[in-house]
Amino acid sequence: MSSAADDFRLDEVETVSSAQGRPLGKRGEATRSRLLVAAEAVFAELGYHDASIVKITERAGCGLGTFYLYFDSKQALFEALVVDLNRRVRHSMAEAMSGAQNRLEAERAGFEGFFRFTAEHPALYRIVREAEFVSPEMLRLHYTRIVEGYRAGLAKAQAAGEISDIDPEVAAWALMGMGELLGMRYLLWERDADGNPPAAVPDHVIDEMMRLVNGGLAPKERS
């Protein structure tokens, strides 16, 4: 049986190229990555509309001319960033799930991988939500890329008798929504006395979430 981590393996081919469509060498890939990292910070701080290419290039430590070698507009950079964040969050979830012995263990591990990534990259929330208005097709791409693998993994676990006969498509969307909202509540909104965000979702929150998940996914005993 394949690992639950396969749900989020990055099997689509990512083409990294210049704005003119030419393949990038290692140095070019490094510069493009710096622009994506800078864009993540600037979009998170200012939002899409108040962010500027100048602010992003200043944060990346490169010039305007360099920017246009890799992206032909702010929107093109934003869309590339959504794809990049999506790839990285799925990688975090896949890595977390890799040692799970069964589907229910994998569910907890996958959520923990998602929460770890979100704690390190809280910009994910703002950027994905802004995509609804900036580039709706990228909003849909973000969620469907996660759900497609999730649904397939649940279906495989169902066929193996590891989970109940719940509809895998509905379950995948519902579970993803649960994780997203709990991350928002316990990572984005929570602050300590000094105003700092938490480094992780509390264990008891994950325990309670898993009571719901197990109740819905655990195979029913035959009478």
XYZ file of C-alpha atoms in Angstrom:
223
model
C 0.000 0.000 0.000
C 1.337 3.417 -0.884
C 2.223 5.876 1.846
C -0.315 8.490 2.907
C 2.405 11.026 2.157
C 1.773 10.321 -1.530
C -1.402 12.422 -1.208
C 0.694 15.568 -1.403
C 3.673 14.485 -3.492
C 4.579 17.105 -6.062
C 3.990 15.077 -9.181
C 3.163 18.020 -11.432
C 6.146 19.325 -13.376
C 7.104 22.836 -12.311
C 8.594 24.835 -15.144
C 10.861 27.568 -13.801
C 11.716 30.038 -16.503
C 12.411 33.681 -17.165
C 9.722 36.162 -18.155
C 10.709 35.436 -21.738
C 10.176 31.702 -21.250
C 13.835 30.679 -21.164
C 14.947 28.018 -18.653
C 16.860 29.354 -15.662
C 20.263 28.257 -14.451
C 21.092 27.855 -10.763
C 21.956 31.522 -10.350
C 18.732 32.569 -12.043
C 16.699 30.200 -9.894
C 18.322 31.661 -6.777
C 17.441 35.221 -7.835
C 13.872 34.201 -8.651
C 13.592 32.551 -5.228
C 14.806 35.746 -3.536
C 12.078 37.686 -5.300
C 9.453 35.167 -4.155
C 10.668 35.350 -0.543
C 10.612 39.148 -0.681
C 7.159 39.144 -2.257
C 5.829 36.873 0.482
C 6.969 39.360 3.128
C 5.804 42.502 1.309
C 2.394 41.133 0.276
C 1.841 39.894 3.835
C 2.751 43.277 5.317
C 1.066 45.630 2.846
C -1.429 43.561 0.881
C -1.420 43.162 -2.874
C -2.634 46.622 -3.845
C -0.296 48.595 -1.591
C 2.710 46.436 -2.376
C 4.903 47.685 -5.193
C 7.539 46.151 -7.393
C 10.007 48.708 -6.014
C 9.357 47.606 -2.412
C 9.717 43.957 -3.419
C 12.971 44.468 -5.290
C 14.381 46.530 -2.418
C 13.548 43.685 -0.028
C 15.120 41.177 -2.427
C 18.235 43.295 -2.923
C 17.970 43.575 -6.684
C 17.035 46.210 -9.250
C 13.907 46.809 -11.282
C 15.619 45.579 -14.411
C 16.370 42.288 -12.715
C 12.726 41.909 -11.680
C 11.541 42.092 -15.277
C 13.903 39.323 -16.291
C 11.789 36.962 -14.173
C 8.281 38.415 -14.049
C 6.483 40.705 -16.424
C 4.160 42.237 -13.801
C 3.267 42.338 -10.123
C 0.354 40.009 -10.805
C 2.624 37.464 -12.493
C 4.817 37.481 -9.376
C 1.768 37.138 -7.124
C 0.516 34.137 -9.089
C 3.944 32.499 -9.004
C 4.000 33.033 -5.247
C 0.633 31.279 -4.793
C 1.990 28.292 -6.739
C 5.198 28.323 -4.704
C 3.421 28.484 -1.331
C 1.072 25.718 -2.423
C 4.011 23.506 -3.396
C 5.782 24.137 -0.115
C 2.771 23.556 2.142
C 2.054 20.256 0.386
C 5.689 19.273 0.831
C 5.440 20.036 4.558
C 2.340 17.862 4.849
C 3.876 15.015 2.828
C 7.023 15.012 4.946
C 4.994 14.958 8.147
C 2.868 12.034 6.954
C 5.742 9.916 5.696
C 6.174 7.867 8.877
C 2.472 7.229 9.599
C 1.458 3.586 10.024
C -2.192 4.020 9.056
C -4.591 6.624 7.673
C -5.749 7.988 11.011
C -2.158 8.516 12.139
C -1.487 10.167 8.802
C -4.373 12.583 9.299
C -2.925 13.926 12.527
C 0.586 14.111 11.098
C -0.654 15.932 7.996
C -2.484 18.531 10.060
C 0.620 19.017 12.201
C 2.685 19.535 9.039
C 0.173 22.105 7.793
C 0.160 23.941 11.114
C 3.970 24.002 11.252
C 4.152 25.537 7.807
C 1.450 28.079 8.661
C 3.241 29.109 11.856
C 6.406 29.717 9.822
C 4.585 31.315 6.864
C 1.490 33.148 8.169
C 1.478 35.085 4.890
C -0.120 32.000 3.315
C -3.501 33.042 4.679
C -3.459 36.631 3.483
C -2.023 35.815 0.083
C -4.487 33.000 -0.635
C -7.421 35.118 0.473
C -6.305 38.049 -1.657
C -6.123 35.689 -4.608
C -9.938 35.619 -4.562
C -9.857 39.163 -5.921
C -6.456 39.392 -7.606
C -6.489 36.079 -9.467
C -9.500 33.834 -8.735
C -8.112 31.015 -10.856
C -5.083 30.833 -8.557
C -7.338 30.612 -5.502
C -9.037 27.612 -7.081
C -5.715 26.082 -8.099
C -4.405 26.321 -4.531
C -7.312 24.462 -2.996
C -7.887 21.934 -5.759
C -4.237 20.864 -5.859
C -4.468 20.023 -2.179
C -7.866 18.333 -2.430
C -7.067 16.226 -5.493
C -4.326 14.317 -3.713
C -6.226 14.300 -0.433
C -9.320 12.750 -2.045
C -7.253 10.100 -3.807
C -5.482 9.184 -0.562
C -8.746 8.848 1.322
C -10.181 6.688 -1.443
C -7.159 4.355 -1.266
C -7.446 4.114 2.509
C -11.151 3.395 2.131
C -10.477 0.583 -0.334
C -7.987 -0.884 2.154
C -10.583 -0.821 4.928
C -8.734 1.799 6.977
C -11.550 4.359 7.012
C -15.324 4.406 6.772
C -17.411 4.627 3.607
C -17.605 8.432 3.788
C -17.527 10.246 0.429
C -13.773 10.977 -0.101
C -14.459 14.165 -2.071
C -16.688 15.685 0.600
C -14.371 14.495 3.369
C -11.307 16.031 1.706
C -12.909 19.460 1.402
C -14.337 19.292 4.941
C -11.036 18.241 6.510
C -9.114 20.911 4.634
C -11.602 23.543 5.806
C -11.287 22.367 9.403
C -7.503 22.635 9.324
C -7.550 26.058 7.712
C -9.961 27.595 10.210
C -8.253 26.076 13.239
C -4.937 27.403 11.994
C -6.487 30.838 11.623
C -7.911 30.766 15.145
C -4.927 29.330 17.003
C -1.998 30.662 14.961
C -3.040 33.915 13.291
C -5.341 35.360 15.937
C -3.683 34.138 19.133
C -1.106 36.356 20.867
C 0.800 36.130 24.134
C 1.167 38.971 26.651
C 3.955 40.502 24.556
C 1.921 40.356 21.361
C 3.835 37.439 19.844
C 2.077 34.713 17.866
C 2.354 31.083 19.018
C 4.909 28.748 17.461
C 2.412 25.881 17.177
C -1.219 24.926 17.583
C -1.678 23.600 21.156
C -1.721 19.812 21.475
C -5.132 19.804 23.117
C -6.614 21.594 20.095
C -5.216 18.922 17.778
C -6.482 16.226 20.183
C -10.015 17.641 20.043
C -9.858 18.029 16.273
C -8.773 14.411 15.935
C -11.749 13.264 18.020
C -13.941 14.701 15.267
C -11.765 13.307 12.480
C -11.632 9.845 14.010
C -15.376 9.876 14.574
C -15.970 10.555 10.901
C -13.232 8.419 9.350
C -12.769 5.421 11.657
C -14.183 2.262 10.055
C -17.489 1.181 11.533
C -17.524 -2.117 13.376
C -19.515 -4.783 11.627
C -22.421 -6.156 13.632
